[in-house]
PDB file of C-alpha atoms in Angstrom:
ATOM      1  CA  MET A 271      29.328  22.157  65.697  1.00  0.00           C
ATOM      2  CA  VAL A 272      27.658  24.274  62.789  1.00  0.00           C
ATOM      3  CA  GLY A 273      24.997  25.551  65.562  1.00  0.00           C
ATOM      4  CA  ASN A 274      28.227  26.750  67.453  1.00  0.00           C
ATOM      5  CA  LYS A 275      29.629  28.557  64.247  1.00  0.00           C
ATOM      6  CA  ASP A 276      26.197  30.101  63.622  1.00  0.00           C
ATOM      7  CA  ASP A 277      25.750  31.025  67.417  1.00  0.00           C
ATOM      8  CA  ASN A 278      29.365  32.895  67.043  1.00  0.00           C
ATOM      9  CA  PHE A 279      28.744  34.667  64.111  1.00  0.00           C
ATOM     10  CA  GLU A 280      25.431  35.857  65.490  1.00  0.00           C
ATOM     11  CA  LYS A 281      27.410  37.095  68.507  1.00  0.00           C
ATOM     12  CA  VAL A 282      29.558  38.771  66.280  1.00  0.00           C
ATOM     13  CA  TYR A 283      27.106  40.518  64.072  1.00  0.00           C
ATOM     14  CA  LYS A 284      25.173  41.846  67.394  1.00  0.00           C
ATOM     15  CA  THR A 285      28.282  43.053  68.643  1.00  0.00           C
ATOM     16  CA  TYR A 286      29.502  45.213  65.633  1.00  0.00           C
ATOM     17  CA  TYR A 287      26.654  45.645  63.051  1.00  0.00           C
ATOM     18  CA  ARG A 288      25.902  49.006  64.653  1.00  0.00           C
ATOM     19  CA  ASP A 289      29.758  50.448  64.745  1.00  0.00           C
ATOM     20  CA  ILE A 290      30.251  49.074  61.172  1.00  0.00           C
ATOM     21  CA  PHE A 291      26.648  50.802  60.084  1.00  0.00           C
ATOM     22  CA  ARG A 292      27.278  53.968  61.657  1.00  0.00           C
ATOM     23  CA  TYR A 293      30.895  53.855  59.989  1.00  0.00           C
ATOM     24  CA  VAL A 294      29.659  53.428  56.598  1.00  0.00           C
ATOM     25  CA  TYR A 295      26.658  55.717  57.191  1.00  0.00           C
ATOM     26  CA  ARG A 296      28.564  58.650  58.116  1.00  0.00           C
ATOM     27  CA  ILE A 297      30.441  58.484  54.763  1.00  0.00           C
ATOM     28  CA  VAL A 298      27.668  57.618  52.257  1.00  0.00           C
ATOM     29  CA  GLN A 299      24.633  59.862  54.276  1.00  0.00           C
ATOM     30  CA  ASP A 300      21.973  57.483  53.257  1.00  0.00           C
ATOM     31  CA  LYS A 301      20.149  54.789  55.661  1.00  0.00           C
ATOM     32  CA  GLN A 302      19.371  52.197  53.027  1.00  0.00           C
ATOM     33  CA  THR A 303      22.975  52.362  51.217  1.00  0.00           C
ATOM     34  CA  ALA A 304      24.504  52.079  54.586  1.00  0.00           C
ATOM     35  CA  GLU A 305      22.522  49.079  55.282  1.00  0.00           C
ATOM     36  CA  ASP A 306      23.143  47.453  52.162  1.00  0.00           C
ATOM     37  CA  ILE A 307      26.572  47.957  52.591  1.00  0.00           C
ATOM     38  CA  THR A 308      26.910  46.751  56.074  1.00  0.00           C
ATOM     39  CA  GLN A 309      24.897  43.571  55.212  1.00  0.00           C
ATOM     40  CA  ASP A 310      27.598  43.061  52.207  1.00  0.00           C
ATOM     41  CA  VAL A 311      30.422  43.304  54.907  1.00  0.00           C
ATOM     42  CA  PHE A 312      28.719  40.643  57.269  1.00  0.00           C
ATOM     43  CA  CYS A 313      27.914  38.230  54.006  1.00  0.00           C
ATOM     44  CA  ALA A 314      31.244  38.442  53.343  1.00  0.00           C
ATOM     45  CA  ALA A 315      32.381  37.547  56.729  1.00  0.00           C
ATOM     46  CA  LEU A 316      29.930  34.808  56.845  1.00  0.00           C
ATOM     47  CA  HIS A 317      31.185  33.387  53.643  1.00  0.00           C
ATOM     48  CA  LEU A 318      34.611  33.247  55.194  1.00  0.00           C
ATOM     49  CA  GLY A 319      32.900  31.125  58.134  1.00  0.00           C
ATOM     50  CA  ASN A 320      35.633  29.717  60.573  1.00  0.00           C
ATOM     51  CA  GLU A 321      38.524  31.683  59.001  1.00  0.00           C
ATOM     52  CA  PHE A 322      36.597  34.923  60.055  1.00  0.00           C
ATOM     53  CA  LEU A 323      35.699  33.855  63.415  1.00  0.00           C
ATOM     54  CA  ASN A 324      39.168  32.650  64.031  1.00  0.00           C
ATOM     55  CA  HIS A 325      40.384  36.001  63.202  1.00  0.00           C
ATOM     56  CA  PRO A 326      42.309  37.774  66.066  1.00  0.00           C
ATOM     57  CA  ASN A 327      40.534  41.374  65.568  1.00  0.00           C
ATOM     58  CA  ARG A 328      37.455  40.628  63.944  1.00  0.00           C
ATOM     59  CA  GLU A 329      36.215  44.443  64.372  1.00  0.00           C
ATOM     60  CA  GLY A 330      39.475  45.635  62.218  1.00  0.00           C
ATOM     61  CA  TRP A 331      38.580  42.958  59.733  1.00  0.00           C
ATOM     62  CA  LEU A 332      35.021  44.327  59.348  1.00  0.00           C
ATOM     63  CA  MET A 333      36.112  47.876  59.187  1.00  0.00           C
ATOM     64  CA  VAL A 334      38.692  47.076  56.602  1.00  0.00           C
ATOM     65  CA  ALA A 335      35.777  45.173  54.689  1.00  0.00           C
ATOM     66  CA  ALA A 336      33.454  48.276  54.981  1.00  0.00           C
ATOM     67  CA  LYS A 337      36.128  50.539  53.600  1.00  0.00           C
ATOM     68  CA  ASN A 338      36.733  48.193  50.778  1.00  0.00           C
ATOM     69  CA  LYS A 339      32.980  47.991  50.157  1.00  0.00           C
ATOM     70  CA  LEU A 340      32.987  51.687  49.834  1.00  0.00           C
ATOM     71  CA  SER A 341      35.840  51.825  47.644  1.00  0.00           C
ATOM     72  CA  GLU A 342      34.390  49.519  45.358  1.00  0.00           C
ATOM     73  CA  MET A 343      30.691  51.656  45.586  1.00  0.00           C
ATOM     74  CA  ARG A 344      33.025  54.883  44.629  1.00  0.00           C
ATOM     75  CA  ARG A 345      34.429  53.143  41.506  1.00  0.00           C
ATOM     76  CA  ARG A 346      31.155  51.838  40.188  1.00  0.00           C
ATOM     77  CA  LYS A 347      29.634  55.298  40.937  1.00  0.00           C
ATOM     78  CA  LYS A 348      32.083  56.935  39.003  1.00  0.00           C
ATOM     79  CA  TYR A 349      32.096  54.710  36.258  1.00  0.00           C
ATOM     80  CA  ARG A 350      28.322  55.315  35.862  1.00  0.00           C
ATOM     81  CA  MET A 351      28.834  58.953  36.134  1.00  0.00           C
ATOM     82  CA  ALA A 352      31.593  58.724  33.443  1.00  0.00           C
ATOM     83  CA  GLN A 353      28.984  57.722  30.623  1.00  0.00           C
ATOM     84  CA  SER A 354      29.780  59.364  27.750  1.00  0.00           C
ATOM     85  CA  LEU A 355      28.354  62.924  27.183  1.00  0.00           C
ATOM     86  CA  ASP A 356      27.727  62.374  23.731  1.00  0.00           C
ATOM     87  CA  GLU A 357      25.501  59.105  24.089  1.00  0.00           C
ATOM     88  CA  LYS A 358      23.514  61.151  26.914  1.00  0.00           C
ATOM     89  CA  LEU A 359      23.312  64.131  24.308  1.00  0.00           C
ATOM     90  CA  GLU A 360      22.508  61.974  21.110  1.00  0.00           C
ATOM     91  CA  LEU A 361      19.881  60.124  23.161  1.00  0.00           C
ATOM     92  CA  GLU A 362      18.332  63.762  23.916  1.00  0.00           C
ATOM     93  CA  ALA A 363      18.931  64.931  20.213  1.00  0.00           C
ATOM     94  CA  TRP A 364      17.243  61.968  18.641  1.00  0.00           C
ATOM     95  CA  GLU A 365      14.164  62.447  20.956  1.00  0.00           C
ATOM     96  CA  SER A 366      14.412  66.153  19.891  1.00  0.00           C
ATOM     97  CA  GLY A 367      14.756  65.605  16.446  1.00  0.00           C
ATOM     98  CA  PHE A 368      18.620  66.419  15.937  1.00  0.00           C
ATOM     99  CA  ARG A 369      20.856  64.122  13.862  1.00  0.00           C
ATOM    100  CA  GLU A 370      23.964  63.032  15.330  1.00  0.00           C
ATOM    101  CA  ILE A 371      26.131  65.418  13.477  1.00  0.00           C
ATOM    102  CA  ASP A 372      23.797  68.533  14.549  1.00  0.00           C
ATOM    103  CA  LEU A 373      25.050  67.876  18.345  1.00  0.00           C
ATOM    104  CA  GLU A 374      28.192  69.344  17.743  1.00  0.00           C
ATOM    105  CA  GLN A 375      27.087  72.177  15.705  1.00  0.00           C
ATOM    106  CA  SER A 376      24.604  72.972  18.304  1.00  0.00           C
ATOM    107  CA  ALA A 377      27.064  72.743  21.303  1.00  0.00           C
ATOM    108  CA  LEU A 378      29.598  75.041  19.077  1.00  0.00           C
ATOM    109  CA  CYS A 379      26.586  77.739  18.891  1.00  0.00           C
ATOM    110  CA  VAL A 380      26.881  77.847  22.846  1.00  0.00           C
ATOM    111  CA  LEU A 381      30.204  77.074  23.585  1.00  0.00           C
ATOM    112  CA  ARG A 382      33.753  78.092  22.569  1.00  0.00           C
ATOM    113  CA  LYS A 383      35.457  75.288  20.642  1.00  0.00           C
ATOM    114  CA  GLU A 384      38.022  75.015  23.557  1.00  0.00           C
ATOM    115  CA  GLU A 385      35.130  74.695  25.962  1.00  0.00           C
ATOM    116  CA  TRP A 386      33.682  71.895  23.744  1.00  0.00           C
ATOM    117  CA  GLU A 387      36.900  70.005  23.387  1.00  0.00           C
ATOM    118  CA  MET A 388      36.971  70.073  27.341  1.00  0.00           C
ATOM    119  CA  VAL A 389      33.462  68.782  27.546  1.00  0.00           C
ATOM    120  CA  LYS A 390      33.907  66.348  25.226  1.00  0.00           C
ATOM    121  CA  GLY A 391      37.318  65.271  26.502  1.00  0.00           C
ATOM    122  CA  TYR A 392      36.010  64.760  30.052  1.00  0.00           C
ATOM    123  CA  TYR A 393      32.855  62.992  29.454  1.00  0.00           C
ATOM    124  CA  MET A 394      34.424  60.590  26.790  1.00  0.00           C
ATOM    125  CA  GLY A 395      37.103  59.828  29.600  1.00  0.00           C
ATOM    126  CA  GLU A 396      39.631  60.892  27.433  1.00  0.00           C
ATOM    127  CA  THR A 397      40.884  63.500  30.088  1.00  0.00           C
ATOM    128  CA  ALA A 398      40.563  63.298  33.664  1.00  0.00           C
ATOM    129  CA  ILE A 399      39.525  66.342  35.805  1.00  0.00           C
ATOM    130  CA  LYS A 400      42.763  66.479  37.513  1.00  0.00           C
ATOM    131  CA  GLU A 401      44.364  66.971  34.059  1.00  0.00           C
ATOM    132  CA  LEU A 402      41.960  69.589  32.801  1.00  0.00           C
ATOM    133  CA  ALA A 403      42.238  71.366  36.176  1.00  0.00           C
ATOM    134  CA  GLU A 404      46.151  71.473  36.058  1.00  0.00           C
ATOM    135  CA  LYS A 405      45.761  72.572  32.147  1.00  0.00           C
ATOM    136  CA  TYR A 406      43.558  75.641  32.984  1.00  0.00           C
ATOM    137  CA  GLY A 407      45.150  76.566  36.200  1.00  0.00           C
ATOM    138  CA  VAL A 408      42.237  75.991  38.578  1.00  0.00           C
ATOM    139  CA  THR A 409      41.220  73.738  41.357  1.00  0.00           C
ATOM    140  CA  GLU A 410      39.487  70.066  40.646  1.00  0.00           C
ATOM    141  CA  ASN A 411      36.321  71.433  42.012  1.00  0.00           C
ATOM    142  CA  ASN A 412      36.247  74.703  40.224  1.00  0.00           C
ATOM    143  CA  MET A 413      36.902  72.289  36.941  1.00  0.00           C
ATOM    144  CA  ARG A 414      33.803  70.043  38.019  1.00  0.00           C
ATOM    145  CA  VAL A 415      31.759  73.011  38.265  1.00  0.00           C
ATOM    146  CA  ARG A 416      32.862  74.646  35.169  1.00  0.00           C
ATOM    147  CA  LEU A 417      32.249  71.382  33.309  1.00  0.00           C
ATOM    148  CA  TYR A 418      28.751  70.859  34.806  1.00  0.00           C
ATOM    149  CA  ARG A 419      27.424  73.981  33.502  1.00  0.00           C
ATOM    150  CA  LEU A 420      29.113  73.894  30.377  1.00  0.00           C
ATOM    151  CA  LYS A 421      27.141  70.682  29.976  1.00  0.00           C
ATOM    152  CA  VAL A 422      23.950  72.351  30.742  1.00  0.00           C
ATOM    153  CA  LYS A 423      24.451  74.809  28.209  1.00  0.00           C
ATOM    154  CA  VAL A 424      24.893  72.389  25.766  1.00  0.00           C
ATOM    155  CA  ARG A 425      21.613  70.413  27.061  1.00  0.00           C
ATOM    156  CA  LYS A 426      19.610  73.764  26.585  1.00  0.00           C
ATOM    157  CA  ALA A 427      21.136  74.328  22.874  1.00  0.00           C
ATOM    158  CA  ILE A 428      19.721  71.003  21.703  1.00  0.00           C
ATOM    159  CA  GLU A 429      16.371  71.618  23.370  1.00  0.00           C
TER     160      GLU A 429
END
């Protein structure tokens, strides 16, 4: 019976792997990442065993699982990207001989106080892009660009 389950799963894998991979690849645009996520999807299905094999819509289940894995990846990526600017800049400051207190002073040499507060608020995770965009009357994309440019200015100031 175990052989039968494995045979069924192998058939499902061969039948749907390409479609799931293509779906994931269209979104992530990276072959290795798409392969990893697709593999995770099939591992989750294998882990469920007969529950998955008896599912009336296996392809639908796999697609939903892929969508969930992509959402999980985005959350992890967003979390990593939201690391504190102060932490990043503090490391650079230590490397270039600055004391922590000099970081804000250096930033304020190249940024207006309002800009520094915007940068600190976002990178400390206190203020979302959406909130900042609404506050300053710009699009979210425009706010992302603005924050990036301000961060670059601060980095140059401490170099």
